[in-house]
mmCIF file of C-alpha atoms and ligand atoms in Angstrom:
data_model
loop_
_atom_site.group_PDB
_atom_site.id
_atom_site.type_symbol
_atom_site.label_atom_id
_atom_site.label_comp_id
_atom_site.label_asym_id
_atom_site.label_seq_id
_atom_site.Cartn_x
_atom_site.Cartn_y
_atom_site.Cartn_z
ATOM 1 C CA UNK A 2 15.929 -7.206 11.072
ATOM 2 C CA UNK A 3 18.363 -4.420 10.012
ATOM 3 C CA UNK A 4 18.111 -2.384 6.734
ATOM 4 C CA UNK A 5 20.899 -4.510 5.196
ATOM 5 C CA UNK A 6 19.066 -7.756 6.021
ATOM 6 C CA UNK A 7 16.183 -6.822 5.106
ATOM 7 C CA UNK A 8 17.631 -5.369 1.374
ATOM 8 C CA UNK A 9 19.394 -8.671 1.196
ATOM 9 C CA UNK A 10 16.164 -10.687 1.282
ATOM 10 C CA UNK A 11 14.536 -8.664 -0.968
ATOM 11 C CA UNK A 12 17.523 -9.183 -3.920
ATOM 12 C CA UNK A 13 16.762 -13.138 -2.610
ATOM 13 C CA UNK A 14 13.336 -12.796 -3.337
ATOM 14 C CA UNK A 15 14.004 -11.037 -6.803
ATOM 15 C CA UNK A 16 16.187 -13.583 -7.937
ATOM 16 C CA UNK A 17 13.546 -16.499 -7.403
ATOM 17 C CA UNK A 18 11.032 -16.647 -9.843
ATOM 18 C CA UNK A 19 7.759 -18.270 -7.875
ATOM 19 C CA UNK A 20 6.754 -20.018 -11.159
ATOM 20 C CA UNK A 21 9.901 -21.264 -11.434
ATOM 21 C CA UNK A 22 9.748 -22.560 -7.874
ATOM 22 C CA UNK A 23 6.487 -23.551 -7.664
ATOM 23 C CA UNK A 24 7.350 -26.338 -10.834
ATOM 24 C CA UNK A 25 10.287 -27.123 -9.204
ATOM 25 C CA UNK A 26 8.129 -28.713 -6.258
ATOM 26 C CA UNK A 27 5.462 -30.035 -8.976
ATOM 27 C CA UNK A 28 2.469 -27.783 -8.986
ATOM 28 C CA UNK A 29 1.578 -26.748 -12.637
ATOM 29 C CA UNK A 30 0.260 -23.387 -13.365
ATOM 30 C CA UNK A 31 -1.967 -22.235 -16.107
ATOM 31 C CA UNK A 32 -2.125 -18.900 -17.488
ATOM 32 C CA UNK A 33 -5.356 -17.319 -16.487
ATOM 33 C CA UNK A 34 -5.922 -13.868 -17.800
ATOM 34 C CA UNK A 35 -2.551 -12.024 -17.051
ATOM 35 C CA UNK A 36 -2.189 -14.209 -13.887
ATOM 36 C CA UNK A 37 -1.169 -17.355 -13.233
ATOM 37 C CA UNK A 38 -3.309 -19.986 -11.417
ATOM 38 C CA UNK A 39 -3.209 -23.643 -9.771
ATOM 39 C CA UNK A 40 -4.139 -25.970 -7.252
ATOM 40 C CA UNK A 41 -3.928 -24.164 -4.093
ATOM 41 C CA UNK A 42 -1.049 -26.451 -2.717
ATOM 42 C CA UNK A 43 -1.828 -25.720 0.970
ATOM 43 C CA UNK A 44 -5.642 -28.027 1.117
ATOM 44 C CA UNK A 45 -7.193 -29.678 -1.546
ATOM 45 C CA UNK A 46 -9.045 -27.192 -3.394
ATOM 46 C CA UNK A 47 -10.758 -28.510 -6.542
ATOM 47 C CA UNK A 48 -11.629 -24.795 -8.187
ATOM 48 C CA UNK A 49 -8.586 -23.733 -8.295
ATOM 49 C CA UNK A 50 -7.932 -21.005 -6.039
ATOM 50 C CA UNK A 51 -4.156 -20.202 -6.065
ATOM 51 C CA UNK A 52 -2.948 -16.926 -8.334
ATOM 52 C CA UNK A 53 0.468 -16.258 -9.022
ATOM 53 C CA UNK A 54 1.032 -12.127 -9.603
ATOM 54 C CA UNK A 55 3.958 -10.556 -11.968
ATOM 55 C CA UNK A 56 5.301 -9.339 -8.713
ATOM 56 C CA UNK A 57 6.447 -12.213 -7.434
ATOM 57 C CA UNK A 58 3.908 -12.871 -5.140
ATOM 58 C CA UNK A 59 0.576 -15.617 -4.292
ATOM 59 C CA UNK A 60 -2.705 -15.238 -2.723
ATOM 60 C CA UNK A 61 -4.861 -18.192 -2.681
ATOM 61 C CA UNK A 62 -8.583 -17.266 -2.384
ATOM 62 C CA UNK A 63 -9.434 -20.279 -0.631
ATOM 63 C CA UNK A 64 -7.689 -20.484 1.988
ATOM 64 C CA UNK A 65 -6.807 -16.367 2.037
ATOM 65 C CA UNK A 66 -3.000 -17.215 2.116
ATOM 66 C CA UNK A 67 -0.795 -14.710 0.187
ATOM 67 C CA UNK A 68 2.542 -13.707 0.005
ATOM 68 C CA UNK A 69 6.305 -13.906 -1.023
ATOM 69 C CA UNK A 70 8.399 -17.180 -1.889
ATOM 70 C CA UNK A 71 9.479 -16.908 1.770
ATOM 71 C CA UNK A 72 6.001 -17.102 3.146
ATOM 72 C CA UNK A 73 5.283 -20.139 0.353
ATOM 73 C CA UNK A 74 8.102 -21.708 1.933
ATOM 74 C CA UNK A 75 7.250 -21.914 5.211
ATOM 75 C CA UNK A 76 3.874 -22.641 4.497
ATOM 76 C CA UNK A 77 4.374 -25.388 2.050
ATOM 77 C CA UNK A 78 7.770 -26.821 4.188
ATOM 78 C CA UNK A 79 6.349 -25.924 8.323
ATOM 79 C CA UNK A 80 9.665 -24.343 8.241
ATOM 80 C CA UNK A 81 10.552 -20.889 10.703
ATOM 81 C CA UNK A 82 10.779 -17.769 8.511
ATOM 82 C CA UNK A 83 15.014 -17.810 9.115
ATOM 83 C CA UNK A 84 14.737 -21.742 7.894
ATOM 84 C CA UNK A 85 12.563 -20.744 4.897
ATOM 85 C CA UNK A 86 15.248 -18.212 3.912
ATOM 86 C CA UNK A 87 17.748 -20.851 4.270
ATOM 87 C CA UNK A 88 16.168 -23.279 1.792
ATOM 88 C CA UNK A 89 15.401 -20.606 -0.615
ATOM 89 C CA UNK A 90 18.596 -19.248 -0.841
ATOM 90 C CA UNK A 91 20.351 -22.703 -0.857
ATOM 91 C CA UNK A 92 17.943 -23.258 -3.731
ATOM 92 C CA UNK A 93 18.552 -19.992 -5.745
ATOM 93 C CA UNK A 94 22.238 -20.885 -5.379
ATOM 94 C CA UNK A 95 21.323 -24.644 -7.120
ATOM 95 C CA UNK A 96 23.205 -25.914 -4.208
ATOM 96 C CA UNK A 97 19.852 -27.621 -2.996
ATOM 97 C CA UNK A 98 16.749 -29.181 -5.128
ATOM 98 C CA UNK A 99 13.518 -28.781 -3.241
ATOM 99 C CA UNK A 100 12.170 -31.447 -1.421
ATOM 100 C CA UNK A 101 8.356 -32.601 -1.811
ATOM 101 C CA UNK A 102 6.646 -30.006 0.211
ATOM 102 C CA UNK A 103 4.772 -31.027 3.058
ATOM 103 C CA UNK A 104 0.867 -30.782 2.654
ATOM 104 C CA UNK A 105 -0.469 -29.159 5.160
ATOM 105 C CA UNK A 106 -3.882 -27.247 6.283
ATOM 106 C CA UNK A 107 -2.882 -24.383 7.769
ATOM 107 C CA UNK A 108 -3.739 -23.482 11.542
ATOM 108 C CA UNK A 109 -6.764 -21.216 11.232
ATOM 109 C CA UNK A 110 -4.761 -18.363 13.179
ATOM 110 C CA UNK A 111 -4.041 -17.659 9.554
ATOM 111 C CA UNK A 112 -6.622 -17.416 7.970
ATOM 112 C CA UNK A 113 -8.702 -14.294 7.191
ATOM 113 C CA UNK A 114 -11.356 -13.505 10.022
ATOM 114 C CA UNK A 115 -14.738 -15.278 10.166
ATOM 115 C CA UNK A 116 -17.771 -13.351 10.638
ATOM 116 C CA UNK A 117 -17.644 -14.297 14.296
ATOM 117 C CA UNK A 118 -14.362 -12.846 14.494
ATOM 118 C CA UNK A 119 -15.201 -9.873 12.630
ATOM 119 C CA UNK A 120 -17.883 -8.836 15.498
ATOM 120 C CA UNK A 121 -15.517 -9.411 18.349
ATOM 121 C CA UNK A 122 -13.509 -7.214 16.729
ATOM 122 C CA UNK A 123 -16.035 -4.838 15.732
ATOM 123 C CA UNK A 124 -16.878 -4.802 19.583
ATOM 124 C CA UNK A 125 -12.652 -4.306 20.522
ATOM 125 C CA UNK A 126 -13.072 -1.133 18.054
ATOM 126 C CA UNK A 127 -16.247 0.514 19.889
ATOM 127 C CA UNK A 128 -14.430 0.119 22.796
ATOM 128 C CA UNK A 129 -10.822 1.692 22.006
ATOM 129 C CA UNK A 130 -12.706 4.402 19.715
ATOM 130 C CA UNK A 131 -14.515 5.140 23.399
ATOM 131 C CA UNK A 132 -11.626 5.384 25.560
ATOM 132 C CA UNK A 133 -9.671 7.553 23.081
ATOM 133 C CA UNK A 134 -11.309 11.100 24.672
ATOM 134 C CA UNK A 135 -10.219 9.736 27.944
ATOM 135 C CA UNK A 136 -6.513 9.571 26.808
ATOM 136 C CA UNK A 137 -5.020 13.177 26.388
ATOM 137 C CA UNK A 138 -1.801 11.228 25.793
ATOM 138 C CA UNK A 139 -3.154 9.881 22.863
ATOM 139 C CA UNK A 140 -5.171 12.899 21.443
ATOM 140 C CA UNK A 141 -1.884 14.969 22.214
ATOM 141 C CA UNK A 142 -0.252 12.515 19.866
ATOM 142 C CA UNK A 143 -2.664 13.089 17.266
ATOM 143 C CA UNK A 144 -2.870 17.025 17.280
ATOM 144 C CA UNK A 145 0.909 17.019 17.317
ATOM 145 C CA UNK A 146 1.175 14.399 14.202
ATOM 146 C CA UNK A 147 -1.642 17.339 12.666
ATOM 147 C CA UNK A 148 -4.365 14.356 12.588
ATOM 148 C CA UNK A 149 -7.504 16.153 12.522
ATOM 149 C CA UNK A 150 -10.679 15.854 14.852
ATOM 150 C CA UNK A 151 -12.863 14.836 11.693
ATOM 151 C CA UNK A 152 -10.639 11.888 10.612
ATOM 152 C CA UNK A 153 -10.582 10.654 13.979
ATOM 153 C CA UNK A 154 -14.135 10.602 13.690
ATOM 154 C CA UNK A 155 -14.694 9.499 10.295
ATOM 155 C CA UNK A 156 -12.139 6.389 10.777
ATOM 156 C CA UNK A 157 -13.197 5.578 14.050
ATOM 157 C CA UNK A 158 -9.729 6.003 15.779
ATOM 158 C CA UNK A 159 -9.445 4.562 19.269
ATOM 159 C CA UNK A 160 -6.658 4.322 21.831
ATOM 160 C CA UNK A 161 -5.802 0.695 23.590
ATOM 161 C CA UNK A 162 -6.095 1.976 27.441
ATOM 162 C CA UNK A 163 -5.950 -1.563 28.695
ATOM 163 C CA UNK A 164 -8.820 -3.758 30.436
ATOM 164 C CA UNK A 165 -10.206 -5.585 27.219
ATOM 165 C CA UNK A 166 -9.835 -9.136 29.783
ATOM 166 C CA UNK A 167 -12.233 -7.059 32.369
ATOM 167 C CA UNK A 168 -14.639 -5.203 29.668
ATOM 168 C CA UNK A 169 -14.803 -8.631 27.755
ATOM 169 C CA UNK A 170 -14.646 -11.069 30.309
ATOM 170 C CA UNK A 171 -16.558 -13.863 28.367
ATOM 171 C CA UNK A 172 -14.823 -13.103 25.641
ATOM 172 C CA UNK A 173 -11.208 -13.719 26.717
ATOM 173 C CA UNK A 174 -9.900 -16.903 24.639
ATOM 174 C CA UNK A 175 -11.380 -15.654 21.242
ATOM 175 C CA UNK A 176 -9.392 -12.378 22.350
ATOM 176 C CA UNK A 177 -6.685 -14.774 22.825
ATOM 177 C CA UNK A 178 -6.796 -16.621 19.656
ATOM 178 C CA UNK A 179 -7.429 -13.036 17.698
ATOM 179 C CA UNK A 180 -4.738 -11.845 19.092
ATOM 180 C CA UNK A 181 -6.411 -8.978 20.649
ATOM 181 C CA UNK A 182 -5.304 -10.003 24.444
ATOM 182 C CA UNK A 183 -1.708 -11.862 25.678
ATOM 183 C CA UNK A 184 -1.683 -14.677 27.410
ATOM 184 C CA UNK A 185 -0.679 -12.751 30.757
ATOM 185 C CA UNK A 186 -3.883 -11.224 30.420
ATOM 186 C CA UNK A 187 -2.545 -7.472 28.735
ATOM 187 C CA UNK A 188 -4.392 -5.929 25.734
ATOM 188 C CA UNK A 189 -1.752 -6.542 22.469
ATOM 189 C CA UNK A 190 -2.261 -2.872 21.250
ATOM 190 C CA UNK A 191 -1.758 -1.318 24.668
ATOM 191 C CA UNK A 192 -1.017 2.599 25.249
ATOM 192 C CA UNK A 193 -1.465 2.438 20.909
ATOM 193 C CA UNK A 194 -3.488 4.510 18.780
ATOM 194 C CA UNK A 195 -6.179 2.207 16.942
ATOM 195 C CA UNK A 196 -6.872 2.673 13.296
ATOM 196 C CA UNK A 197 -9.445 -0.272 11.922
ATOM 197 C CA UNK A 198 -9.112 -1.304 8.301
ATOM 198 C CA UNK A 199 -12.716 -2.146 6.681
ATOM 199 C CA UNK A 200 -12.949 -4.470 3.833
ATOM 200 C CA UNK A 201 -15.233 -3.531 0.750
ATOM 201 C CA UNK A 202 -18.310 -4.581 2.469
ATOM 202 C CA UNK A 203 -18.135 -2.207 5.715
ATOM 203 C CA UNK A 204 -16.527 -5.244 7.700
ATOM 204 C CA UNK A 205 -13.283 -4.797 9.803
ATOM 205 C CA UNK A 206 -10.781 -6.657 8.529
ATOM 206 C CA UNK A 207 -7.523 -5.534 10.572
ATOM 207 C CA UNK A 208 -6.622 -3.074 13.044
ATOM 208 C CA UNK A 209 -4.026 -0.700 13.045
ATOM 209 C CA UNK A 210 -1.989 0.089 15.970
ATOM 210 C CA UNK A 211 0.149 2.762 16.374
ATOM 211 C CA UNK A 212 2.842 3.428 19.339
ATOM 212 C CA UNK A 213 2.608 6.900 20.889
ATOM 213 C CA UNK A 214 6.739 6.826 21.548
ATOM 214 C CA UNK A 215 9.276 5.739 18.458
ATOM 215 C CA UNK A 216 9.724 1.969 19.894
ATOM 216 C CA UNK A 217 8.176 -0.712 17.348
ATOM 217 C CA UNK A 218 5.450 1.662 15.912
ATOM 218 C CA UNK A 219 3.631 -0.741 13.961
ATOM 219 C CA UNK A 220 1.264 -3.176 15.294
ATOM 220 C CA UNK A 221 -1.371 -5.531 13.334
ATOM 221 C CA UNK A 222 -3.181 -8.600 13.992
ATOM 222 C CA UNK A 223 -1.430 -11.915 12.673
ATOM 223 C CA UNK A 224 -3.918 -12.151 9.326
ATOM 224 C CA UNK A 225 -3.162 -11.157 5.770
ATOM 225 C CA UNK A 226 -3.980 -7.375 4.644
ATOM 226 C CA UNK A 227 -6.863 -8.441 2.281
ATOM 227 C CA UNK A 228 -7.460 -4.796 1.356
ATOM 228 C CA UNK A 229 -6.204 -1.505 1.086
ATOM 229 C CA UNK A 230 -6.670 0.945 3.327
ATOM 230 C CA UNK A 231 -9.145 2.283 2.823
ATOM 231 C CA UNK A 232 -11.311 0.677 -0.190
ATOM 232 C CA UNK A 233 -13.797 3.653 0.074
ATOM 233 C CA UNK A 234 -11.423 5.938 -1.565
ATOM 234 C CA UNK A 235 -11.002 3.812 -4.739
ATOM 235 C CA UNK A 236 -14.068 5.593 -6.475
ATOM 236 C CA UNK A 237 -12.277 7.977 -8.216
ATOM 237 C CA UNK A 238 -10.370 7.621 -11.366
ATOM 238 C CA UNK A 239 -7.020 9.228 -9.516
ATOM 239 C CA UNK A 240 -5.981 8.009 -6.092
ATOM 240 C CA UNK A 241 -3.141 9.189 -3.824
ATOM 241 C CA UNK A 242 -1.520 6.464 -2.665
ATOM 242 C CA UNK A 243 0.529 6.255 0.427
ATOM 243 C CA UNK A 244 3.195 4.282 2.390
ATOM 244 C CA UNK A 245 1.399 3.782 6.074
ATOM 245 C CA UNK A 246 -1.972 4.836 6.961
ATOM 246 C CA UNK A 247 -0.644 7.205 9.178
ATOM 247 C CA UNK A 248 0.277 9.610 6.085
ATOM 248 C CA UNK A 249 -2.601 8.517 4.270
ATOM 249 C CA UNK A 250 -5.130 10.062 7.436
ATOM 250 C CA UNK A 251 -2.834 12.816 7.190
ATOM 251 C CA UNK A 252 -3.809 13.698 3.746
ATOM 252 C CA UNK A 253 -7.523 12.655 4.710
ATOM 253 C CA UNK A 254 -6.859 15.526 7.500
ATOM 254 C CA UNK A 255 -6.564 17.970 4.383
ATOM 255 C CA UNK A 256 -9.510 16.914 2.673
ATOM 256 C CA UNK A 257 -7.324 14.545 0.024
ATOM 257 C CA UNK A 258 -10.696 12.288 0.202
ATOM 258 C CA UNK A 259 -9.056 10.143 -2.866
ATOM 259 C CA UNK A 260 -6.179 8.703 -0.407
ATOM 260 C CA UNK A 261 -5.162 5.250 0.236
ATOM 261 C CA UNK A 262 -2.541 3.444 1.833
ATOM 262 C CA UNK A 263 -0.314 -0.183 1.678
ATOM 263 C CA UNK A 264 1.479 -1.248 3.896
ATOM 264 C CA UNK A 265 5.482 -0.667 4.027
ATOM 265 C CA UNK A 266 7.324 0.759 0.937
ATOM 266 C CA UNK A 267 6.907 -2.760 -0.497
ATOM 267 C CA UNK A 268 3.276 -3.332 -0.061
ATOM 268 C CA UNK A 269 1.248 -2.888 -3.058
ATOM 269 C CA UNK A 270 0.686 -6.806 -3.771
ATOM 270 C CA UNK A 271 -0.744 -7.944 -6.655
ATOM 271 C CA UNK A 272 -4.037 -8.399 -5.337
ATOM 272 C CA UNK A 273 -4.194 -4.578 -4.734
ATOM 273 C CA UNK A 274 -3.167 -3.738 -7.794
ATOM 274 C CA UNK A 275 -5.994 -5.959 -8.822
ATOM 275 C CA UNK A 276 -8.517 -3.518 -6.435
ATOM 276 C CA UNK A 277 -7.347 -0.654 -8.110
ATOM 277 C CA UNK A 278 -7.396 -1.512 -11.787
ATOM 278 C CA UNK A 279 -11.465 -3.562 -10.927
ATOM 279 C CA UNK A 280 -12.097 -0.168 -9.267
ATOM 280 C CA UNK A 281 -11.735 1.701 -12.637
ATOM 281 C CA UNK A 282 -8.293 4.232 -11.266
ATOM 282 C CA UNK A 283 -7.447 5.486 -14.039
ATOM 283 C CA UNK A 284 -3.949 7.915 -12.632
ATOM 284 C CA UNK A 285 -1.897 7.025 -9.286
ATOM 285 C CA UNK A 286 -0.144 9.726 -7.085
ATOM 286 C CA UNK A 287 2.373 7.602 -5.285
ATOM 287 C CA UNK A 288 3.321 9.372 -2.257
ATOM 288 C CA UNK A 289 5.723 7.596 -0.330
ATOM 289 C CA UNK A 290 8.686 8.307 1.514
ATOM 290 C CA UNK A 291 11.453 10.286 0.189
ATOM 291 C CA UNK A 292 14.226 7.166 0.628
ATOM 292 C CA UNK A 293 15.728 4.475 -0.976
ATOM 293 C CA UNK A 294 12.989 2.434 0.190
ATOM 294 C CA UNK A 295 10.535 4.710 -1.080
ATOM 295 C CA UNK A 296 12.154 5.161 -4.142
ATOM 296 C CA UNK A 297 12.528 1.784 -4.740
ATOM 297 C CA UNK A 298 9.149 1.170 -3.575
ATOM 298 C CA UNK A 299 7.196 3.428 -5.806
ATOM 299 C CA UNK A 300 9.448 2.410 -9.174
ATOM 300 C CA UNK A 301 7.840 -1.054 -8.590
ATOM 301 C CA UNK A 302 4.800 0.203 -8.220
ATOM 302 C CA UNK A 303 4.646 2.116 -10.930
ATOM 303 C CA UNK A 304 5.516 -0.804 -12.948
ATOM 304 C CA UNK A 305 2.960 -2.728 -11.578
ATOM 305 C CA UNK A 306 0.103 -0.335 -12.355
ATOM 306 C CA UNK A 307 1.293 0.203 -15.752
ATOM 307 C CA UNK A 308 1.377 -3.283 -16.672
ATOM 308 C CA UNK A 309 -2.549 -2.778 -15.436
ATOM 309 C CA UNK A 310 -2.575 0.707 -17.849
ATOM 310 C CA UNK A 311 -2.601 2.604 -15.107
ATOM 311 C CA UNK A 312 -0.201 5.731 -14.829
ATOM 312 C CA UNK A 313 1.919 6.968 -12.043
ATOM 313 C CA UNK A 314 3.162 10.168 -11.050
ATOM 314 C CA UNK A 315 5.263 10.799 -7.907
ATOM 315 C CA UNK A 316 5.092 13.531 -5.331
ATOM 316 C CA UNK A 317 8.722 14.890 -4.710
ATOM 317 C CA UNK A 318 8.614 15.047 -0.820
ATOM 318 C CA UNK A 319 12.011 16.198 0.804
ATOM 319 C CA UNK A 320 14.836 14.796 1.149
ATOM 320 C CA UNK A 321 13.812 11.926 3.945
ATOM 321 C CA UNK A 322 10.509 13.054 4.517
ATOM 322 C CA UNK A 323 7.471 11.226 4.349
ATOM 323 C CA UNK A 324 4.306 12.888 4.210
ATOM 324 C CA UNK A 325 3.148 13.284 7.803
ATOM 325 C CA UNK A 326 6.538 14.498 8.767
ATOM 326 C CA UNK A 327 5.678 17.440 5.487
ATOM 327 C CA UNK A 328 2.560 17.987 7.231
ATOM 328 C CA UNK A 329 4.312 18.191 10.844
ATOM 329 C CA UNK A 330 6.940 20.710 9.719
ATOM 330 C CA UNK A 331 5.130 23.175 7.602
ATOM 331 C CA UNK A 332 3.869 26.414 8.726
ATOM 332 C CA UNK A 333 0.592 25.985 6.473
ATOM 333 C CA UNK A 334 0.408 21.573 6.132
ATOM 334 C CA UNK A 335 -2.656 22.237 3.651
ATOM 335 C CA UNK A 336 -0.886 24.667 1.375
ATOM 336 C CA UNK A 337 1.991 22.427 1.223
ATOM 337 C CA UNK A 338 0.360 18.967 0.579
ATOM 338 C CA UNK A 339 -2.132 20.771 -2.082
ATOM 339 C CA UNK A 340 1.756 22.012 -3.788
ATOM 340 C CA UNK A 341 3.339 18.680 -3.546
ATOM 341 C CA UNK A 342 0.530 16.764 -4.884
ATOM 342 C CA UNK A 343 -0.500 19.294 -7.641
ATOM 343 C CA UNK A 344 3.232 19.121 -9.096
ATOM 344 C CA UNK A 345 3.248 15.694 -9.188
ATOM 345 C CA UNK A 346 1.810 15.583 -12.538
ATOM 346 C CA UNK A 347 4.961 16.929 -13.365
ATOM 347 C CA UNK A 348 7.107 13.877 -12.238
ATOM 348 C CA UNK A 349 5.305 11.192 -14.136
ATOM 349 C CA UNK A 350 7.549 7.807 -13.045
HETATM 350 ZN ZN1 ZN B 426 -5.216 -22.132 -0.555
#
């Protein structure tokens, strides 16, 4: 999807109010708190489980769906993500009234991982984290991106060298269905750097992977982000936070212990909002990327944490920098990043 695309979804998105939508189809919400809440309308769920954020966006907690009106769409419609967009933007134009949705249980590739598939995984970690000394490629990408030898440590990095189907052989269709392995038998994440994400109880709850070259850099499992990365940081009462968790183990690198990370420009869903404000943050540092994106990005952010009474200050990065390029450029990274971060109480957004 190009930039423009992309910007022209998000306007979409802007202009559809969920609660708006979500009567339109007949499920009734009820204020709960600042949130609003109903009948998840994806299963039958008696509690109810279904919150509605001022951002725009859903997460159910019982079935661990979340998302945008596009995602709802599909969901509650089985429609394609380009057929979702279709029927949303036929209905923000009033040309279309929304049909009854479809009720559906969704496939459990979905879901968040069970406690079975958190081991596997677990397992799939130990085992990139033990080929990563083996791959000077990979550790060559790290030293040059000015990751240091602790983080690796700490956050259990790991490079995908291949042969999951012959280290795991008994293991191969829950690979499969995880996502972890193709069906041709290749690892997913191969030739990537391997970053797990760990939920607030120590459990793994994605996994990172990062290309070596500039071709599609990003890899994750197909599950929702049900944290931030990483939750450990959130005990103190001013975080850093970060676009990708590459800049956010770049800071870590430089002994910013207090980072954390979303994921994309866009990222920071109401739910982590949520982890931030139950964690007791009192003061955000938003460093993202110098770009409209960014920009854009961290002004909805900041409105988001202040509706939470939470304050935001911005770290002025260059022009089109984000902050592991900073750290890849400068002469003296850890002089810099203290700088940027240090004057961004002056640039309160
Ligand atoms: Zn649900």
């Amino acid at each position: 999807m190009s930039y423009h695309e992309r910007e022209e979804l998000d306007r979409l998105k802007d202009r559809v109010s969920l609660s708006d939508y979500l009567a339109n189809v007949g499920i009734e919400l009820k204020p709960a708190g600042h949130l609003l809440r109903a009948h998840c309308p994806l299963h039958e769920d008696a509690t109810p489980s279904f919150y509605v954020w001022d951002d725009n966006s859903f997460y159910c907690y019982g079935c661990q769906t979340g998302g945008d009106v596009f995602t709802l769409t599909q969901k509650l419609y089985d429609l394609s993500f380009s057929d979702a967009v279709d029927r949303v933007r036929e209905y923000a134009g009033g040309s279309n009234p929304l049909p009854a949705p479809v009720r559906t249980v969704l496939p459990t590739a979905r879901k968040a991982l069970r406690e079975t598939d958190q081991s596997l995984l677990e397992r799939v970690v130990n085992s990139y984290q033990s080929k990563l000394q083996g791959s000077d490629a990979a550790l060559a990408y790290l030293h040059k991106r000015k990751i240091s030898d602790s983080v690796v440590e700490r956050f259990s990095l790991g490079y995908a060298s291949g042969y999951l189907a012959q280290s795991m052989p008994a293991e191969i269709d829950h690979l499969l269905k995880l996502g972890l392995m193709r069906k041709q038998g290749s690892d997913t994440y191969y030739g990537r750097v391997t970053v797990p994400v760990y939920d607030v109880s120590g459990k793994v709850s994605q996994l990172y992977g990062r290309s070596l070259g500039d071709a599609n850099k990003h890899r994750y499992l197909p599950f929702p982000h049900t944290t931030l990365f990483h939750p450990d940081a959130l005990n103190e009462s001013r975080i850093i936070l970060c676009e990708s968790i590459l800049d956010a183990l770049t800071l870590h690198s430089y002994s910013f212990d207090n980072t954390l990370s979303v994921y994309g420009a866009r990222g920071l869903k109401g739910r982590f909002v949520e982890q931030i404000a139950e964690a007791g943050v009192r003061k955000v540092m938003l460093a993202y990327d110098a770009d409209k994106a960014g920009d854009e990005g961290a002004s909805k952010a900041a409105g988001l944490l202040r509706k939470r009474g939470i304050l935001s200050y911005r770290l002025q990065l260059p022009e089109g920098m984000d902050v592991n390029s900073v750290a890849m450029e400068s002469e003296d990274p850890g002089n810099e990043l203290n700088r940027l971060v240090r004057d961004s109480r002056h640039n309160r957004i």
